[in-house]
Amino acid sequence: MNAGVSAPPSGVVDLRVELAGVELEHPVLNGSGTFDAVAALRTFGDEVRERFPFSAFVSKTITVAPRGGNRPPRLWETPSGLINSIGLPNKGLTGFLEHDLPVLATLPVPLIVSVAGFSHDEFATLVQAVAGRSEVAALELNVSCPNVESGCIVGSEAGEMGALMRRVRPLTAKPLIVKLTPNVSEIRPVARAAEDGGADALSLINTLRAAAVDPVSGAPWLGAGSGGLSGPAVRPVALALTAEVAAATELPLVGMGGIQEGRHALDFIAQGASCVAVGTESFRDPMTGKRVRDELARELQCRSLRGVQDARLTSRAARSTS
Ligand code: RRO
């Protein structure tokens, strides 16, 4: 495993992981849409490449047609989180391939492109075009955006999930990671439908549906009426869903939701995740991913664990005897 990523010196924790066949130097990715690598590269150039905080980069979700996003206001801060109602602004497939992909391809880590369609045909168009590009290591199917009409339909119905996988799986051999929504009464049937349909990995959670009220007018604060909650407030929810999905499928999981420090990353790994993603905390400090990676290494070392796999197996054993 990981022949292409060099091993650390002996005695040092080995953070290398494989995610659906993609070799990664460590398990900390970014959550889609929470780190603008194109703007960072434009502003800081090589410094971004030299100190890149994540082991793989997940792009902001793209759609077939360009989108301007939702009406403002688009953000509301809660005491322990952030509600966003961004609404999927992006340059569209052609704009992405022409303008962003060549820039993202200069990052020093594998590139995962997040795509969302408003129909199975749109998903198919995106998967075919994006997977055909050699710069792309894997795709994330975003079936869980809370901020567009019908954005969650595929991700909240197992039948829809299965039908989507049947449509897109034959189009590429590249890894397909399905991003799950927490906004369901039962997440396991959706996860299993993705697995049965040939998904290579699952990522979770996308944001929790949420709303905020304008304190003066009493009207909904967010331009679109509601949004999605992320940050520390959702971490316990994300941990519970990660364990549920880990018990229901054999697929590798990318766990996320309110990760701010290495200890939180370790908690997701203990619940069954192979990798983790940092999202909201990167808005405060874009280098959070690197700090989480360093802190995770120390957490593993303190427990005499050799790496992520060791941590998962140890937690699984502890769970089965408790
Ligand atoms: O752009 C957004 O509003 C958005 C997306 Br695509 C998503 O997947 N999750 C989210 O909270 N916001």
PDB file of N, CA, C and O in Angstrom, residues 209-284:
ATOM      1  N   ARG A 209     -29.941  20.990   7.864  1.00  0.00           N
ATOM      2  CA  ARG A 209     -30.891  22.048   7.521  1.00  0.00           C
ATOM      3  C   ARG A 209     -31.189  22.928   8.722  1.00  0.00           C
ATOM      4  O   ARG A 209     -31.462  22.424   9.824  1.00  0.00           O
ATOM      5  N   ALA A 210     -31.099  24.234   8.494  1.00  0.00           N
ATOM      6  CA  ALA A 210     -31.209  25.165   9.629  1.00  0.00           C
ATOM      7  C   ALA A 210     -31.749  26.507   9.138  1.00  0.00           C
ATOM      8  O   ALA A 210     -31.718  26.816   7.942  1.00  0.00           O
ATOM      9  N   ALA A 211     -32.224  27.313  10.084  1.00  0.00           N
ATOM     10  CA  ALA A 211     -32.742  28.641   9.730  1.00  0.00           C
ATOM     11  C   ALA A 211     -32.361  29.646  10.798  1.00  0.00           C
ATOM     12  O   ALA A 211     -32.016  29.279  11.926  1.00  0.00           O
ATOM     13  N   ALA A 212     -32.408  30.913  10.443  1.00  0.00           N
ATOM     14  CA  ALA A 212     -32.163  31.998  11.399  1.00  0.00           C
ATOM     15  C   ALA A 212     -33.196  33.092  11.130  1.00  0.00           C
ATOM     16  O   ALA A 212     -33.660  33.257   9.990  1.00  0.00           O
ATOM     17  N   VAL A 213     -33.545  33.835  12.195  1.00  0.00           N
ATOM     18  CA  VAL A 213     -34.588  34.851  12.087  1.00  0.00           C
ATOM     19  C   VAL A 213     -33.966  36.234  12.287  1.00  0.00           C
ATOM     20  O   VAL A 213     -33.172  36.448  13.208  1.00  0.00           O
ATOM     21  N   ASP A 214     -34.308  37.156  11.416  1.00  0.00           N
ATOM     22  CA  ASP A 214     -33.843  38.544  11.545  1.00  0.00           C
ATOM     23  C   ASP A 214     -34.374  39.101  12.865  1.00  0.00           C
ATOM     24  O   ASP A 214     -35.603  39.155  13.069  1.00  0.00           O
ATOM     25  N   PRO A 215     -33.472  39.500  13.791  1.00  0.00           N
ATOM     26  CA  PRO A 215     -33.937  39.928  15.116  1.00  0.00           C
ATOM     27  C   PRO A 215     -34.785  41.189  15.070  1.00  0.00           C
ATOM     28  O   PRO A 215     -35.561  41.446  15.999  1.00  0.00           O
ATOM     29  N   VAL A 216     -34.688  41.973  14.029  1.00  0.00           N
ATOM     30  CA  VAL A 216     -35.464  43.215  13.957  1.00  0.00           C
ATOM     31  C   VAL A 216     -36.823  42.977  13.307  1.00  0.00           C
ATOM     32  O   VAL A 216     -37.871  43.273  13.870  1.00  0.00           O
ATOM     33  N   SER A 217     -36.797  42.360  12.117  1.00  0.00           N
ATOM     34  CA  SER A 217     -38.060  42.228  11.370  1.00  0.00           C
ATOM     35  C   SER A 217     -38.823  40.948  11.697  1.00  0.00           C
ATOM     36  O   SER A 217     -40.023  40.857  11.452  1.00  0.00           O
ATOM     37  N   GLY A 218     -38.107  39.954  12.211  1.00  0.00           N
ATOM     38  CA  GLY A 218     -38.760  38.660  12.452  1.00  0.00           C
ATOM     39  C   GLY A 218     -38.880  37.814  11.197  1.00  0.00           C
ATOM     40  O   GLY A 218     -39.417  36.706  11.234  1.00  0.00           O
ATOM     41  N   ALA A 219     -38.393  38.322  10.085  1.00  0.00           N
ATOM     42  CA  ALA A 219     -38.427  37.555   8.823  1.00  0.00           C
ATOM     43  C   ALA A 219     -37.222  36.607   8.783  1.00  0.00           C
ATOM     44  O   ALA A 219     -36.255  36.797   9.521  1.00  0.00           O
ATOM     45  N   PRO A 220     -37.270  35.609   7.907  1.00  0.00           N
ATOM     46  CA  PRO A 220     -36.085  34.749   7.768  1.00  0.00           C
ATOM     47  C   PRO A 220     -34.861  35.597   7.420  1.00  0.00           C
ATOM     48  O   PRO A 220     -34.951  36.499   6.568  1.00  0.00           O
ATOM     49  N   TRP A 221     -33.737  35.336   8.079  1.00  0.00           N
ATOM     50  CA  TRP A 221     -32.532  36.135   7.843  1.00  0.00           C
ATOM     51  C   TRP A 221     -31.911  35.813   6.479  1.00  0.00           C
ATOM     52  O   TRP A 221     -31.511  36.700   5.736  1.00  0.00           O
ATOM     53  N   LEU A 222     -31.842  34.529   6.182  1.00  0.00           N
ATOM     54  CA  LEU A 222     -31.139  34.132   4.965  1.00  0.00           C
ATOM     55  C   LEU A 222     -31.994  34.406   3.734  1.00  0.00           C
ATOM     56  O   LEU A 222     -33.214  34.177   3.746  1.00  0.00           O
ATOM     57  N   GLY A 223     -31.337  34.882   2.700  1.00  0.00           N
ATOM     58  CA  GLY A 223     -32.062  35.252   1.477  1.00  0.00           C
ATOM     59  C   GLY A 223     -32.906  34.125   0.924  1.00  0.00           C
ATOM     60  O   GLY A 223     -33.997  34.340   0.401  1.00  0.00           O
ATOM     61  N   ALA A 224     -32.399  32.880   1.070  1.00  0.00           N
ATOM     62  CA  ALA A 224     -33.136  31.743   0.526  1.00  0.00           C
ATOM     63  C   ALA A 224     -34.114  31.155   1.547  1.00  0.00           C
ATOM     64  O   ALA A 224     -34.743  30.135   1.280  1.00  0.00           O
ATOM     65  N   GLY A 225     -34.199  31.765   2.719  1.00  0.00           N
ATOM     66  CA  GLY A 225     -35.155  31.290   3.725  1.00  0.00           C
ATOM     67  C   GLY A 225     -34.544  30.340   4.730  1.00  0.00           C
ATOM     68  O   GLY A 225     -34.827  30.419   5.918  1.00  0.00           O
ATOM     69  N   SER A 226     -33.718  29.415   4.259  1.00  0.00           N
ATOM     70  CA  SER A 226     -33.050  28.485   5.181  1.00  0.00           C
ATOM     71  C   SER A 226     -31.679  28.143   4.615  1.00  0.00           C
ATOM     72  O   SER A 226     -31.325  28.557   3.510  1.00  0.00           O
ATOM     73  N   GLY A 227     -30.917  27.384   5.406  1.00  0.00           N
ATOM     74  CA  GLY A 227     -29.562  27.053   4.973  1.00  0.00           C
ATOM     75  C   GLY A 227     -29.090  25.758   5.595  1.00  0.00           C
ATOM     76  O   GLY A 227     -29.905  24.917   5.975  1.00  0.00           O
ATOM     77  N   GLY A 228     -27.779  25.605   5.717  1.00  0.00           N
ATOM     78  CA  GLY A 228     -27.204  24.389   6.289  1.00  0.00           C
ATOM     79  C   GLY A 228     -26.235  24.740   7.402  1.00  0.00           C
ATOM     80  O   GLY A 228     -25.381  25.607   7.256  1.00  0.00           O
ATOM     81  N   LEU A 229     -26.383  24.049   8.546  1.00  0.00           N
ATOM     82  CA  LEU A 229     -25.550  24.316   9.719  1.00  0.00           C
ATOM     83  C   LEU A 229     -24.308  23.430   9.715  1.00  0.00           C
ATOM     84  O   LEU A 229     -24.391  22.224   9.482  1.00  0.00           O
ATOM     85  N   SER A 230     -23.150  24.058   9.983  1.00  0.00           N
ATOM     86  CA  SER A 230     -21.884  23.325  10.097  1.00  0.00           C
ATOM     87  C   SER A 230     -21.150  23.839  11.338  1.00  0.00           C
ATOM     88  O   SER A 230     -21.633  24.734  12.028  1.00  0.00           O
ATOM     89  N   GLY A 231     -19.964  23.279  11.587  1.00  0.00           N
ATOM     90  CA  GLY A 231     -19.172  23.731  12.731  1.00  0.00           C
ATOM     91  C   GLY A 231     -19.365  22.824  13.941  1.00  0.00           C
ATOM     92  O   GLY A 231     -20.053  21.799  13.867  1.00  0.00           O
ATOM     93  N   PRO A 232     -18.756  23.207  15.087  1.00  0.00           N
ATOM     94  CA  PRO A 232     -18.747  22.339  16.269  1.00  0.00           C
ATOM     95  C   PRO A 232     -20.135  21.868  16.697  1.00  0.00           C
ATOM     96  O   PRO A 232     -20.276  20.777  17.249  1.00  0.00           O
ATOM     97  N   ALA A 233     -21.165  22.675  16.446  1.00  0.00           N
ATOM     98  CA  ALA A 233     -22.523  22.294  16.869  1.00  0.00           C
ATOM     99  C   ALA A 233     -22.948  20.958  16.263  1.00  0.00           C
ATOM    100  O   ALA A 233     -23.728  20.226  16.882  1.00  0.00           O
ATOM    101  N   VAL A 234     -22.472  20.656  15.075  1.00  0.00           N
ATOM    102  CA  VAL A 234     -22.957  19.434  14.403  1.00  0.00           C
ATOM    103  C   VAL A 234     -22.067  18.216  14.679  1.00  0.00           C
ATOM    104  O   VAL A 234     -22.388  17.111  14.249  1.00  0.00           O
ATOM    105  N   ARG A 235     -20.948  18.422  15.380  1.00  0.00           N
ATOM    106  CA  ARG A 235     -19.987  17.313  15.516  1.00  0.00           C
ATOM    107  C   ARG A 235     -20.602  16.066  16.166  1.00  0.00           C
ATOM    108  O   ARG A 235     -20.411  14.954  15.647  1.00  0.00           O
ATOM    109  N   PRO A 236     -21.359  16.200  17.244  1.00  0.00           N
ATOM    110  CA  PRO A 236     -21.925  14.973  17.833  1.00  0.00           C
ATOM    111  C   PRO A 236     -22.879  14.254  16.877  1.00  0.00           C
ATOM    112  O   PRO A 236     -22.953  13.018  16.874  1.00  0.00           O
ATOM    113  N   VAL A 237     -23.600  15.009  16.077  1.00  0.00           N
ATOM    114  CA  VAL A 237     -24.503  14.402  15.083  1.00  0.00           C
ATOM    115  C   VAL A 237     -23.669  13.649  14.043  1.00  0.00           C
ATOM    116  O   VAL A 237     -23.953  12.497  13.689  1.00  0.00           O
ATOM    117  N   ALA A 238     -22.610  14.299  13.581  1.00  0.00           N
ATOM    118  CA  ALA A 238     -21.750  13.686  12.560  1.00  0.00           C
ATOM    119  C   ALA A 238     -21.077  12.425  13.090  1.00  0.00           C
ATOM    120  O   ALA A 238     -20.943  11.425  12.376  1.00  0.00           O
ATOM    121  N   LEU A 239     -20.671  12.459  14.356  1.00  0.00           N
ATOM    122  CA  LEU A 239     -20.021  11.275  14.941  1.00  0.00           C
ATOM    123  C   LEU A 239     -20.999  10.102  15.004  1.00  0.00           C
ATOM    124  O   LEU A 239     -20.642   8.961  14.711  1.00  0.00           O
ATOM    125  N   ALA A 240     -22.237  10.400  15.387  1.00  0.00           N
ATOM    126  CA  ALA A 240     -23.238   9.325  15.484  1.00  0.00           C
ATOM    127  C   ALA A 240     -23.521   8.732  14.107  1.00  0.00           C
ATOM    128  O   ALA A 240     -23.578   7.504  13.934  1.00  0.00           O
ATOM    129  N   LEU A 241     -23.669   9.592  13.099  1.00  0.00           N
ATOM    130  CA  LEU A 241     -23.982   9.097  11.759  1.00  0.00           C
ATOM    131  C   LEU A 241     -22.796   8.347  11.152  1.00  0.00           C
ATOM    132  O   LEU A 241     -22.970   7.366  10.420  1.00  0.00           O
ATOM    133  N   THR A 242     -21.577   8.793  11.473  1.00  0.00           N
ATOM    134  CA  THR A 242     -20.390   8.090  10.969  1.00  0.00           C
ATOM    135  C   THR A 242     -20.370   6.653  11.501  1.00  0.00           C
ATOM    136  O   THR A 242     -20.124   5.701  10.745  1.00  0.00           O
ATOM    137  N   ALA A 243     -20.653   6.500  12.787  1.00  0.00           N
ATOM    138  CA  ALA A 243     -20.665   5.144  13.360  1.00  0.00           C
ATOM    139  C   ALA A 243     -21.778   4.292  12.744  1.00  0.00           C
ATOM    140  O   ALA A 243     -21.577   3.111  12.443  1.00  0.00           O
ATOM    141  N   GLU A 244     -22.944   4.913  12.516  1.00  0.00           N
ATOM    142  CA  GLU A 244     -24.062   4.163  11.915  1.00  0.00           C
ATOM    143  C   GLU A 244     -23.701   3.664  10.531  1.00  0.00           C
ATOM    144  O   GLU A 244     -23.934   2.511  10.182  1.00  0.00           O
ATOM    145  N   VAL A 245     -23.125   4.561   9.734  1.00  0.00           N
ATOM    146  CA  VAL A 245     -22.785   4.190   8.347  1.00  0.00           C
ATOM    147  C   VAL A 245     -21.635   3.182   8.344  1.00  0.00           C
ATOM    148  O   VAL A 245     -21.628   2.238   7.546  1.00  0.00           O
ATOM    149  N   ALA A 246     -20.674   3.367   9.241  1.00  0.00           N
ATOM    150  CA  ALA A 246     -19.545   2.424   9.300  1.00  0.00           C
ATOM    151  C   ALA A 246     -20.045   1.010   9.612  1.00  0.00           C
ATOM    152  O   ALA A 246     -19.507   0.030   9.092  1.00  0.00           O
ATOM    153  N   ALA A 247     -21.081   0.931  10.444  1.00  0.00           N
ATOM    154  CA  ALA A 247     -21.606  -0.395  10.789  1.00  0.00           C
ATOM    155  C   ALA A 247     -22.458  -0.979   9.665  1.00  0.00           C
ATOM    156  O   ALA A 247     -22.645  -2.193   9.589  1.00  0.00           O
ATOM    157  N   ALA A 248     -22.952  -0.111   8.774  1.00  0.00           N
ATOM    158  CA  ALA A 248     -23.888  -0.571   7.746  1.00  0.00           C
ATOM    159  C   ALA A 248     -23.218  -0.891   6.411  1.00  0.00           C
ATOM    160  O   ALA A 248     -23.817  -1.553   5.566  1.00  0.00           O
ATOM    161  N   THR A 249     -22.006  -0.396   6.196  1.00  0.00           N
ATOM    162  CA  THR A 249     -21.335  -0.640   4.899  1.00  0.00           C
ATOM    163  C   THR A 249     -19.868  -0.994   5.135  1.00  0.00           C
ATOM    164  O   THR A 249     -19.318  -0.761   6.205  1.00  0.00           O
ATOM    165  N   GLU A 250     -19.256  -1.521   4.071  1.00  0.00           N
ATOM    166  CA  GLU A 250     -17.817  -1.844   4.132  1.00  0.00           C
ATOM    167  C   GLU A 250     -16.989  -0.718   3.536  1.00  0.00           C
ATOM    168  O   GLU A 250     -15.763  -0.799   3.486  1.00  0.00           O
ATOM    169  N   LEU A 251     -17.641   0.313   3.035  1.00  0.00           N
ATOM    170  CA  LEU A 251     -16.910   1.350   2.293  1.00  0.00           C
ATOM    171  C   LEU A 251     -16.050   2.217   3.210  1.00  0.00           C
ATOM    172  O   LEU A 251     -16.422   2.469   4.359  1.00  0.00           O
ATOM    173  N   PRO A 252     -14.911   2.712   2.691  1.00  0.00           N
ATOM    174  CA  PRO A 252     -14.148   3.689   3.463  1.00  0.00           C
ATOM    175  C   PRO A 252     -14.945   4.982   3.602  1.00  0.00           C
ATOM    176  O   PRO A 252     -15.667   5.380   2.681  1.00  0.00           O
ATOM    177  N   LEU A 253     -14.804   5.623   4.751  1.00  0.00           N
ATOM    178  CA  LEU A 253     -15.573   6.839   5.033  1.00  0.00           C
ATOM    179  C   LEU A 253     -14.654   8.034   5.231  1.00  0.00           C
ATOM    180  O   LEU A 253     -13.597   7.916   5.849  1.00  0.00           O
ATOM    181  N   VAL A 254     -15.100   9.195   4.718  1.00  0.00           N
ATOM    182  CA  VAL A 254     -14.465  10.472   5.045  1.00  0.00           C
ATOM    183  C   VAL A 254     -15.418  11.156   6.023  1.00  0.00           C
ATOM    184  O   VAL A 254     -16.516  11.564   5.646  1.00  0.00           O
ATOM    185  N   GLY A 255     -14.994  11.241   7.285  1.00  0.00           N
ATOM    186  CA  GLY A 255     -15.871  11.806   8.311  1.00  0.00           C
ATOM    187  C   GLY A 255     -15.617  13.291   8.477  1.00  0.00           C
ATOM    188  O   GLY A 255     -14.473  13.746   8.487  1.00  0.00           O
ATOM    189  N   MET A 256     -16.686  14.039   8.611  1.00  0.00           N
ATOM    190  CA  MET A 256     -16.528  15.492   8.821  1.00  0.00           C
ATOM    191  C   MET A 256     -17.733  16.051   9.542  1.00  0.00           C
ATOM    192  O   MET A 256     -18.823  15.470   9.531  1.00  0.00           O
ATOM    193  N   GLY A 257     -17.513  17.214  10.138  1.00  0.00           N
ATOM    194  CA  GLY A 257     -18.560  17.909  10.872  1.00  0.00           C
ATOM    195  C   GLY A 257     -17.940  18.499  12.132  1.00  0.00           C
ATOM    196  O   GLY A 257     -17.777  17.804  13.138  1.00  0.00           O
ATOM    197  N   GLY A 258     -17.524  19.751  12.054  1.00  0.00           N
ATOM    198  CA  GLY A 258     -17.056  20.461  13.249  1.00  0.00           C
ATOM    199  C   GLY A 258     -15.680  20.076  13.742  1.00  0.00           C
ATOM    200  O   GLY A 258     -15.349  20.319  14.907  1.00  0.00           O
ATOM    201  N   ILE A 259     -14.847  19.508  12.878  1.00  0.00           N
ATOM    202  CA  ILE A 259     -13.490  19.145  13.334  1.00  0.00           C
ATOM    203  C   ILE A 259     -12.643  20.411  13.468  1.00  0.00           C
ATOM    204  O   ILE A 259     -12.488  21.178  12.515  1.00  0.00           O
ATOM    205  N   GLN A 260     -12.113  20.620  14.664  1.00  0.00           N
ATOM    206  CA  GLN A 260     -11.280  21.793  14.947  1.00  0.00           C
ATOM    207  C   GLN A 260      -9.887  21.414  15.408  1.00  0.00           C
ATOM    208  O   GLN A 260      -8.986  22.242  15.388  1.00  0.00           O
ATOM    209  N   GLU A 261      -9.717  20.190  15.904  1.00  0.00           N
ATOM    210  CA  GLU A 261      -8.407  19.786  16.409  1.00  0.00           C
ATOM    211  C   GLU A 261      -8.186  18.294  16.191  1.00  0.00           C
ATOM    212  O   GLU A 261      -9.125  17.563  15.832  1.00  0.00           O
ATOM    213  N   GLY A 262      -6.931  17.873  16.439  1.00  0.00           N
ATOM    214  CA  GLY A 262      -6.565  16.480  16.176  1.00  0.00           C
ATOM    215  C   GLY A 262      -7.403  15.490  16.950  1.00  0.00           C
ATOM    216  O   GLY A 262      -7.749  14.419  16.445  1.00  0.00           O
ATOM    217  N   ARG A 263      -7.762  15.841  18.170  1.00  0.00           N
ATOM    218  CA  ARG A 263      -8.570  14.948  18.993  1.00  0.00           C
ATOM    219  C   ARG A 263      -9.917  14.672  18.311  1.00  0.00           C
ATOM    220  O   ARG A 263     -10.442  13.564  18.339  1.00  0.00           O
ATOM    221  N   HIS A 264     -10.487  15.718  17.698  1.00  0.00           N
ATOM    222  CA  HIS A 264     -11.771  15.522  17.003  1.00  0.00           C
ATOM    223  C   HIS A 264     -11.600  14.572  15.813  1.00  0.00           C
ATOM    224  O   HIS A 264     -12.455  13.734  15.549  1.00  0.00           O
ATOM    225  N   ALA A 265     -10.484  14.726  15.110  1.00  0.00           N
ATOM    226  CA  ALA A 265     -10.218  13.829  13.966  1.00  0.00           C
ATOM    227  C   ALA A 265     -10.127  12.389  14.464  1.00  0.00           C
ATOM    228  O   ALA A 265     -10.693  11.467  13.855  1.00  0.00           O
ATOM    229  N   LEU A 266      -9.441  12.212  15.576  1.00  0.00           N
ATOM    230  CA  LEU A 266      -9.307  10.859  16.143  1.00  0.00           C
ATOM    231  C   LEU A 266     -10.672  10.287  16.524  1.00  0.00           C
ATOM    232  O   LEU A 266     -10.929   9.092  16.353  1.00  0.00           O
ATOM    233  N   ASP A 267     -11.566  11.137  17.022  1.00  0.00           N
ATOM    234  CA  ASP A 267     -12.918  10.670  17.369  1.00  0.00           C
ATOM    235  C   ASP A 267     -13.631  10.109  16.125  1.00  0.00           C
ATOM    236  O   ASP A 267     -14.302   9.078  16.195  1.00  0.00           O
ATOM    237  N   PHE A 268     -13.503  10.819  14.994  1.00  0.00           N
ATOM    238  CA  PHE A 268     -14.144  10.314  13.772  1.00  0.00           C
ATOM    239  C   PHE A 268     -13.524   8.986  13.341  1.00  0.00           C
ATOM    240  O   PHE A 268     -14.225   8.075  12.883  1.00  0.00           O
ATOM    241  N   ILE A 269     -12.207   8.875  13.490  1.00  0.00           N
ATOM    242  CA  ILE A 269     -11.533   7.621  13.125  1.00  0.00           C
ATOM    243  C   ILE A 269     -12.017   6.497  14.049  1.00  0.00           C
ATOM    244  O   ILE A 269     -12.293   5.382  13.614  1.00  0.00           O
ATOM    245  N   ALA A 270     -12.161   6.821  15.331  1.00  0.00           N
ATOM    246  CA  ALA A 270     -12.660   5.815  16.278  1.00  0.00           C
ATOM    247  C   ALA A 270     -14.070   5.362  15.913  1.00  0.00           C
ATOM    248  O   ALA A 270     -14.464   4.220  16.174  1.00  0.00           O
ATOM    249  N   GLN A 271     -14.840   6.242  15.289  1.00  0.00           N
ATOM    250  CA  GLN A 271     -16.216   5.895  14.884  1.00  0.00           C
ATOM    251  C   GLN A 271     -16.244   5.156  13.550  1.00  0.00           C
ATOM    252  O   GLN A 271     -17.310   4.822  13.043  1.00  0.00           O
ATOM    253  N   GLY A 272     -15.080   4.973  12.932  1.00  0.00           N
ATOM    254  CA  GLY A 272     -15.021   4.160  11.716  1.00  0.00           C
ATOM    255  C   GLY A 272     -14.564   4.872  10.461  1.00  0.00           C
ATOM    256  O   GLY A 272     -14.526   4.263   9.385  1.00  0.00           O
ATOM    257  N   ALA A 273     -14.196   6.154  10.555  1.00  0.00           N
ATOM    258  CA  ALA A 273     -13.735   6.875   9.355  1.00  0.00           C
ATOM    259  C   ALA A 273     -12.289   6.511   9.029  1.00  0.00           C
ATOM    260  O   ALA A 273     -11.487   6.266   9.930  1.00  0.00           O
ATOM    261  N   SER A 274     -11.978   6.478   7.734  1.00  0.00           N
ATOM    262  CA  SER A 274     -10.587   6.266   7.291  1.00  0.00           C
ATOM    263  C   SER A 274      -9.882   7.601   7.125  1.00  0.00           C
ATOM    264  O   SER A 274      -8.670   7.702   7.261  1.00  0.00           O
ATOM    265  N   CYS A 275     -10.660   8.602   6.723  1.00  0.00           N
ATOM    266  CA  CYS A 275     -10.138   9.949   6.512  1.00  0.00           C
ATOM    267  C   CYS A 275     -11.095  10.926   7.192  1.00  0.00           C
ATOM    268  O   CYS A 275     -12.213  10.552   7.551  1.00  0.00           O
ATOM    269  N   VAL A 276     -10.641  12.163   7.334  1.00  0.00           N
ATOM    270  CA  VAL A 276     -11.508  13.197   7.889  1.00  0.00           C
ATOM    271  C   VAL A 276     -11.405  14.428   7.003  1.00  0.00           C
ATOM    272  O   VAL A 276     -10.475  14.557   6.208  1.00  0.00           O
ATOM    273  N   ALA A 277     -12.363  15.329   7.145  1.00  0.00           N
ATOM    274  CA  ALA A 277     -12.281  16.591   6.401  1.00  0.00           C
ATOM    275  C   ALA A 277     -12.542  17.751   7.349  1.00  0.00           C
ATOM    276  O   ALA A 277     -13.386  17.656   8.250  1.00  0.00           O
ATOM    277  N   VAL A 278     -11.781  18.814   7.119  1.00  0.00           N
ATOM    278  CA  VAL A 278     -11.939  20.044   7.901  1.00  0.00           C
ATOM    279  C   VAL A 278     -12.692  21.037   7.021  1.00  0.00           C
ATOM    280  O   VAL A 278     -12.360  21.216   5.846  1.00  0.00           O
ATOM    281  N   GLY A 279     -13.721  21.667   7.586  1.00  0.00           N
ATOM    282  CA  GLY A 279     -14.519  22.604   6.798  1.00  0.00           C
ATOM    283  C   GLY A 279     -14.578  23.977   7.431  1.00  0.00           C
ATOM    284  O   GLY A 279     -13.717  24.826   7.214  1.00  0.00           O
ATOM    285  N   THR A 280     -15.588  24.175   8.277  1.00  0.00           N
ATOM    286  CA  THR A 280     -15.871  25.504   8.819  1.00  0.00           C
ATOM    287  C   THR A 280     -14.662  26.131   9.515  1.00  0.00           C
ATOM    288  O   THR A 280     -14.437  27.341   9.406  1.00  0.00           O
ATOM    289  N   GLU A 281     -13.869  25.330  10.215  1.00  0.00           N
ATOM    290  CA  GLU A 281     -12.732  25.883  10.956  1.00  0.00           C
ATOM    291  C   GLU A 281     -11.686  26.497  10.009  1.00  0.00           C
ATOM    292  O   GLU A 281     -10.935  27.387  10.417  1.00  0.00           O
ATOM    293  N   SER A 282     -11.660  26.060   8.767  1.00  0.00           N
ATOM    294  CA  SER A 282     -10.708  26.644   7.800  1.00  0.00           C
ATOM    295  C   SER A 282     -11.059  28.092   7.463  1.00  0.00           C
ATOM    296  O   SER A 282     -10.204  28.837   6.970  1.00  0.00           O
ATOM    297  N   PHE A 283     -12.324  28.482   7.704  1.00  0.00           N
ATOM    298  CA  PHE A 283     -12.680  29.895   7.463  1.00  0.00           C
ATOM    299  C   PHE A 283     -11.979  30.790   8.483  1.00  0.00           C
ATOM    300  O   PHE A 283     -11.632  31.924   8.190  1.00  0.00           O
ATOM    301  N   ARG A 284     -11.786  30.252   9.715  1.00  0.00           N
ATOM    302  CA  ARG A 284     -11.096  31.025  10.750  1.00  0.00           C
ATOM    303  C   ARG A 284      -9.590  31.012  10.489  1.00  0.00           C
ATOM    304  O   ARG A 284      -8.933  32.026  10.544  1.00  0.00           O
TER     305      ARG A 284
END
